[in-house]
């Protein structure tokens, strides 16, 4: 799952403090949204959400589970200040971060909604988060939330070209 980190975040998190900001440099591909706003893609730690164009199946038809994941993340972030904690790792050439909005973990929210799956291999250093994500996934399965109400392909396998019959 990609999220956007704006240059304004750096100003808001470090510029208002009287203390010198900690070194927050990292390497990433960036793009200009306008002359003074830069966006950087990063991945959420321990979360693999359905891809934007990915479809899932329920009640015999395809639905846009990837677009639903994107919309949930966008709605959660819209008009709010996100707390973005960069980790020392990167995946798929992008920095990795933990994002919370109003005290809610964005990754856990996506998992609980059935729009992402936990990626335990990236949570080995954070066993408490791994437990929370596993519990959120179990709850999503039990309630048949989101994509878990029907057939779906793990996002990793979808990126590798695997498709449901209804997507072909």
PDB file of C-alpha atoms in Angstrom:
ATOM      1  CA  UNK A   1       0.000   0.000   0.000  1.00  0.00           C
ATOM      2  CA  UNK A   2       1.368   3.286  -0.952  1.00  0.00           C
ATOM      3  CA  UNK A   3       0.788   6.492   0.947  1.00  0.00           C
ATOM      4  CA  UNK A   4       1.986  10.013   0.190  1.00  0.00           C
ATOM      5  CA  UNK A   5       4.412  11.944   2.329  1.00  0.00           C
ATOM      6  CA  UNK A   6       4.343  15.646   1.485  1.00  0.00           C
ATOM      7  CA  UNK A   7       7.149  18.083   2.051  1.00  0.00           C
ATOM      8  CA  UNK A   8       4.685  19.957   4.237  1.00  0.00           C
ATOM      9  CA  UNK A   9       4.857  17.001   6.660  1.00  0.00           C
ATOM     10  CA  UNK A  10       8.535  17.673   7.262  1.00  0.00           C
ATOM     11  CA  UNK A  11       7.819  21.332   7.902  1.00  0.00           C
ATOM     12  CA  UNK A  12       4.875  20.572  10.198  1.00  0.00           C
ATOM     13  CA  UNK A  13       6.687  17.914  12.206  1.00  0.00           C
ATOM     14  CA  UNK A  14      10.038  19.605  12.589  1.00  0.00           C
ATOM     15  CA  UNK A  15       9.619  23.261  11.736  1.00  0.00           C
ATOM     16  CA  UNK A  16       7.322  24.178  14.613  1.00  0.00           C
ATOM     17  CA  UNK A  17       9.604  22.733  17.274  1.00  0.00           C
ATOM     18  CA  UNK A  18      12.184  24.846  19.091  1.00  0.00           C
ATOM     19  CA  UNK A  19      14.529  21.851  19.116  1.00  0.00           C
ATOM     20  CA  UNK A  20      16.675  21.004  16.128  1.00  0.00           C
ATOM     21  CA  UNK A  21      14.906  18.324  14.076  1.00  0.00           C
ATOM     22  CA  UNK A  22      16.438  14.854  14.062  1.00  0.00           C
ATOM     23  CA  UNK A  23      18.078  13.737  10.835  1.00  0.00           C
ATOM     24  CA  UNK A  24      15.116  12.507   8.832  1.00  0.00           C
ATOM     25  CA  UNK A  25      16.799  12.004   5.480  1.00  0.00           C
ATOM     26  CA  UNK A  26      16.009   9.007   3.314  1.00  0.00           C
ATOM     27  CA  UNK A  27      16.279   8.106  -0.331  1.00  0.00           C
ATOM     28  CA  UNK A  28      13.116   7.863  -2.390  1.00  0.00           C
ATOM     29  CA  UNK A  29      11.701   8.693  -5.779  1.00  0.00           C
ATOM     30  CA  UNK A  30       9.844  11.963  -5.562  1.00  0.00           C
ATOM     31  CA  UNK A  31       7.548  13.950  -7.817  1.00  0.00           C
ATOM     32  CA  UNK A  32       6.491  17.562  -7.835  1.00  0.00           C
ATOM     33  CA  UNK A  33       2.804  18.204  -7.193  1.00  0.00           C
ATOM     34  CA  UNK A  34       3.427  21.895  -7.770  1.00  0.00           C
ATOM     35  CA  UNK A  35       6.378  24.252  -7.413  1.00  0.00           C
ATOM     36  CA  UNK A  36       6.699  23.971  -3.658  1.00  0.00           C
ATOM     37  CA  UNK A  37       5.090  20.613  -2.842  1.00  0.00           C
ATOM     38  CA  UNK A  38       6.932  17.334  -3.271  1.00  0.00           C
ATOM     39  CA  UNK A  39       5.338  13.901  -2.837  1.00  0.00           C
ATOM     40  CA  UNK A  40       7.210  10.723  -1.960  1.00  0.00           C
ATOM     41  CA  UNK A  41       5.783   7.210  -2.133  1.00  0.00           C
ATOM     42  CA  UNK A  42       6.431   4.858   0.742  1.00  0.00           C
ATOM     43  CA  UNK A  43       5.047   1.506   1.821  1.00  0.00           C
ATOM     44  CA  UNK A  44       3.239   0.675   5.030  1.00  0.00           C
ATOM     45  CA  UNK A  45       5.151  -1.610   7.391  1.00  0.00           C
ATOM     46  CA  UNK A  46       3.843  -5.174   7.528  1.00  0.00           C
ATOM     47  CA  UNK A  47       0.829  -4.566   5.293  1.00  0.00           C
ATOM     48  CA  UNK A  48       0.093  -5.800   1.777  1.00  0.00           C
ATOM     49  CA  UNK A  49      -3.084  -4.143   0.514  1.00  0.00           C
ATOM     50  CA  UNK A  50      -4.918  -5.098  -2.628  1.00  0.00           C
ATOM     51  CA  UNK A  51      -3.478  -3.264  -5.638  1.00  0.00           C
ATOM     52  CA  UNK A  52      -5.388  -0.305  -7.100  1.00  0.00           C
ATOM     53  CA  UNK A  53      -6.454  -2.224 -10.223  1.00  0.00           C
ATOM     54  CA  UNK A  54      -6.948  -5.562  -8.440  1.00  0.00           C
ATOM     55  CA  UNK A  55     -10.351  -7.202  -8.512  1.00  0.00           C
ATOM     56  CA  UNK A  56     -11.864  -9.643  -6.021  1.00  0.00           C
ATOM     57  CA  UNK A  57     -14.905 -11.878  -6.437  1.00  0.00           C
ATOM     58  CA  UNK A  58     -18.103 -12.157  -4.439  1.00  0.00           C
ATOM     59  CA  UNK A  59     -21.598 -13.276  -5.293  1.00  0.00           C
ATOM     60  CA  UNK A  60     -20.318 -14.500  -8.659  1.00  0.00           C
ATOM     61  CA  UNK A  61     -18.981 -11.148  -9.862  1.00  0.00           C
ATOM     62  CA  UNK A  62     -15.849  -9.040  -9.728  1.00  0.00           C
ATOM     63  CA  UNK A  63     -15.582  -5.910  -7.625  1.00  0.00           C
ATOM     64  CA  UNK A  64     -12.796  -3.372  -7.227  1.00  0.00           C
ATOM     65  CA  UNK A  65     -11.211  -4.424  -3.924  1.00  0.00           C
ATOM     66  CA  UNK A  66      -7.974  -2.587  -4.758  1.00  0.00           C
ATOM     67  CA  UNK A  67      -9.819   0.656  -5.427  1.00  0.00           C
ATOM     68  CA  UNK A  68     -11.729   0.120  -2.155  1.00  0.00           C
ATOM     69  CA  UNK A  69      -8.384  -0.183  -0.296  1.00  0.00           C
ATOM     70  CA  UNK A  70      -7.125   3.000  -1.932  1.00  0.00           C
ATOM     71  CA  UNK A  71     -10.374   4.828  -1.127  1.00  0.00           C
ATOM     72  CA  UNK A  72     -10.311   3.751   2.538  1.00  0.00           C
ATOM     73  CA  UNK A  73      -6.731   4.988   2.924  1.00  0.00           C
ATOM     74  CA  UNK A  74      -7.524   8.253   1.110  1.00  0.00           C
ATOM     75  CA  UNK A  75     -10.621   8.883   3.218  1.00  0.00           C
ATOM     76  CA  UNK A  76      -8.762   8.146   6.437  1.00  0.00           C
ATOM     77  CA  UNK A  77      -5.987  10.582   5.480  1.00  0.00           C
ATOM     78  CA  UNK A  78      -8.163  13.311   3.936  1.00  0.00           C
ATOM     79  CA  UNK A  79      -8.040  16.557   5.851  1.00  0.00           C
ATOM     80  CA  UNK A  80      -6.142  15.058   8.762  1.00  0.00           C
ATOM     81  CA  UNK A  81      -2.596  15.174  10.014  1.00  0.00           C
ATOM     82  CA  UNK A  82      -0.922  11.800   9.749  1.00  0.00           C
ATOM     83  CA  UNK A  83       1.822  10.706  12.113  1.00  0.00           C
ATOM     84  CA  UNK A  84       4.401   9.071   9.851  1.00  0.00           C
ATOM     85  CA  UNK A  85       7.176   7.060  11.486  1.00  0.00           C
ATOM     86  CA  UNK A  86       9.823   6.054   8.987  1.00  0.00           C
ATOM     87  CA  UNK A  87      11.547   2.732   9.543  1.00  0.00           C
ATOM     88  CA  UNK A  88      15.139   1.973   8.543  1.00  0.00           C
ATOM     89  CA  UNK A  89      14.000  -0.494   5.861  1.00  0.00           C
ATOM     90  CA  UNK A  90      12.714  -0.229   2.316  1.00  0.00           C
ATOM     91  CA  UNK A  91      10.740  -2.535   0.036  1.00  0.00           C
ATOM     92  CA  UNK A  92      10.137  -2.334  -3.700  1.00  0.00           C
ATOM     93  CA  UNK A  93      12.615   0.551  -3.723  1.00  0.00           C
ATOM     94  CA  UNK A  94      10.479   2.662  -1.403  1.00  0.00           C
ATOM     95  CA  UNK A  95      10.952   3.720   2.226  1.00  0.00           C
ATOM     96  CA  UNK A  96       8.728   1.920   4.740  1.00  0.00           C
ATOM     97  CA  UNK A  97       6.673   3.717   7.390  1.00  0.00           C
ATOM     98  CA  UNK A  98       4.041   3.280  10.063  1.00  0.00           C
ATOM     99  CA  UNK A  99       1.162   5.723   9.627  1.00  0.00           C
ATOM    100  CA  UNK A 100      -1.349   6.658  12.295  1.00  0.00           C
ATOM    101  CA  UNK A 101      -4.251   9.065  11.929  1.00  0.00           C
ATOM    102  CA  UNK A 102      -6.131  10.229  15.010  1.00  0.00           C
ATOM    103  CA  UNK A 103      -4.408   7.436  16.944  1.00  0.00           C
ATOM    104  CA  UNK A 104      -5.508   4.722  14.476  1.00  0.00           C
ATOM    105  CA  UNK A 105      -2.924   2.608  12.652  1.00  0.00           C
ATOM    106  CA  UNK A 106      -3.675   2.899   8.907  1.00  0.00           C
ATOM    107  CA  UNK A 107      -2.319  -0.588   8.180  1.00  0.00           C
ATOM    108  CA  UNK A 108      -4.382  -2.192  10.932  1.00  0.00           C
ATOM    109  CA  UNK A 109      -7.484  -0.353   9.699  1.00  0.00           C
ATOM    110  CA  UNK A 110      -6.984  -1.685   6.163  1.00  0.00           C
ATOM    111  CA  UNK A 111      -6.489  -5.228   7.472  1.00  0.00           C
ATOM    112  CA  UNK A 112      -9.553  -5.046   9.738  1.00  0.00           C
ATOM    113  CA  UNK A 113     -11.630  -3.833   6.761  1.00  0.00           C
ATOM    114  CA  UNK A 114     -10.574  -6.890   4.743  1.00  0.00           C
ATOM    115  CA  UNK A 115      -8.708  -4.743   2.229  1.00  0.00           C
ATOM    116  CA  UNK A 116      -5.163  -5.796   3.130  1.00  0.00           C
ATOM    117  CA  UNK A 117      -3.350  -8.750   4.615  1.00  0.00           C
ATOM    118  CA  UNK A 118      -0.611  -8.711   7.229  1.00  0.00           C
ATOM    119  CA  UNK A 119       2.898  -9.363   5.948  1.00  0.00           C
ATOM    120  CA  UNK A 120       4.491 -11.006   8.986  1.00  0.00           C
ATOM    121  CA  UNK A 121       7.991 -11.233   7.510  1.00  0.00           C
ATOM    122  CA  UNK A 122       8.328  -7.452   7.868  1.00  0.00           C
ATOM    123  CA  UNK A 123       6.998  -7.433  11.431  1.00  0.00           C
ATOM    124  CA  UNK A 124       9.602  -9.682  13.051  1.00  0.00           C
ATOM    125  CA  UNK A 125      11.112  -6.697  14.853  1.00  0.00           C
ATOM    126  CA  UNK A 126       7.710  -5.491  16.089  1.00  0.00           C
ATOM    127  CA  UNK A 127       5.956  -8.471  17.738  1.00  0.00           C
ATOM    128  CA  UNK A 128       3.209  -6.353  19.322  1.00  0.00           C
ATOM    129  CA  UNK A 129       2.216  -4.916  15.930  1.00  0.00           C
ATOM    130  CA  UNK A 130       2.426  -8.415  14.430  1.00  0.00           C
ATOM    131  CA  UNK A 131      -0.059  -9.657  17.076  1.00  0.00           C
ATOM    132  CA  UNK A 132      -2.428  -6.736  16.458  1.00  0.00           C
ATOM    133  CA  UNK A 133      -2.307  -7.236  12.697  1.00  0.00           C
ATOM    134  CA  UNK A 134      -2.896 -10.998  13.038  1.00  0.00           C
ATOM    135  CA  UNK A 135      -5.854 -10.342  15.362  1.00  0.00           C
ATOM    136  CA  UNK A 136      -7.278  -7.751  12.943  1.00  0.00           C
ATOM    137  CA  UNK A 137      -6.972 -10.255  10.077  1.00  0.00           C
ATOM    138  CA  UNK A 138      -8.693 -12.982  12.122  1.00  0.00           C
ATOM    139  CA  UNK A 139     -11.495 -10.566  12.954  1.00  0.00           C
ATOM    140  CA  UNK A 140     -11.842  -9.559   9.287  1.00  0.00           C
ATOM    141  CA  UNK A 141     -12.030 -13.221   8.237  1.00  0.00           C
ATOM    142  CA  UNK A 142     -14.618 -14.019  10.914  1.00  0.00           C
ATOM    143  CA  UNK A 143     -16.815 -11.099   9.879  1.00  0.00           C
ATOM    144  CA  UNK A 144     -16.161 -11.714   6.159  1.00  0.00           C
ATOM    145  CA  UNK A 145     -15.103  -8.091   5.747  1.00  0.00           C
ATOM    146  CA  UNK A 146     -14.124  -6.648   2.383  1.00  0.00           C
ATOM    147  CA  UNK A 147     -12.401  -9.099   0.066  1.00  0.00           C
ATOM    148  CA  UNK A 148     -12.648 -11.822   2.698  1.00  0.00           C
ATOM    149  CA  UNK A 149     -16.339 -12.162   1.842  1.00  0.00           C
ATOM    150  CA  UNK A 150     -15.430 -14.000  -1.346  1.00  0.00           C
ATOM    151  CA  UNK A 151     -12.519 -15.111  -3.499  1.00  0.00           C
ATOM    152  CA  UNK A 152      -9.318 -13.085  -3.713  1.00  0.00           C
ATOM    153  CA  UNK A 153      -5.679 -13.412  -4.683  1.00  0.00           C
ATOM    154  CA  UNK A 154      -2.879 -12.326  -2.380  1.00  0.00           C
ATOM    155  CA  UNK A 155      -1.570  -8.982  -3.650  1.00  0.00           C
ATOM    156  CA  UNK A 156       1.950 -10.414  -4.096  1.00  0.00           C
ATOM    157  CA  UNK A 157       0.602 -13.135  -6.402  1.00  0.00           C
ATOM    158  CA  UNK A 158      -1.589 -10.607  -8.236  1.00  0.00           C
ATOM    159  CA  UNK A 159       1.486  -8.444  -8.897  1.00  0.00           C
ATOM    160  CA  UNK A 160       3.129 -11.563 -10.335  1.00  0.00           C
ATOM    161  CA  UNK A 161       0.283 -11.921 -12.859  1.00  0.00           C
ATOM    162  CA  UNK A 162      -2.148 -14.335 -11.177  1.00  0.00           C
ATOM    163  CA  UNK A 163      -5.789 -13.379 -11.830  1.00  0.00           C
ATOM    164  CA  UNK A 164      -9.233 -14.540 -10.825  1.00  0.00           C
ATOM    165  CA  UNK A 165     -11.405 -15.980 -13.596  1.00  0.00           C
ATOM    166  CA  UNK A 166     -13.694 -12.945 -13.438  1.00  0.00           C
ATOM    167  CA  UNK A 167     -10.716 -10.634 -14.208  1.00  0.00           C
ATOM    168  CA  UNK A 168      -9.809 -12.392 -17.460  1.00  0.00           C
TER     169      UNK A 168
END
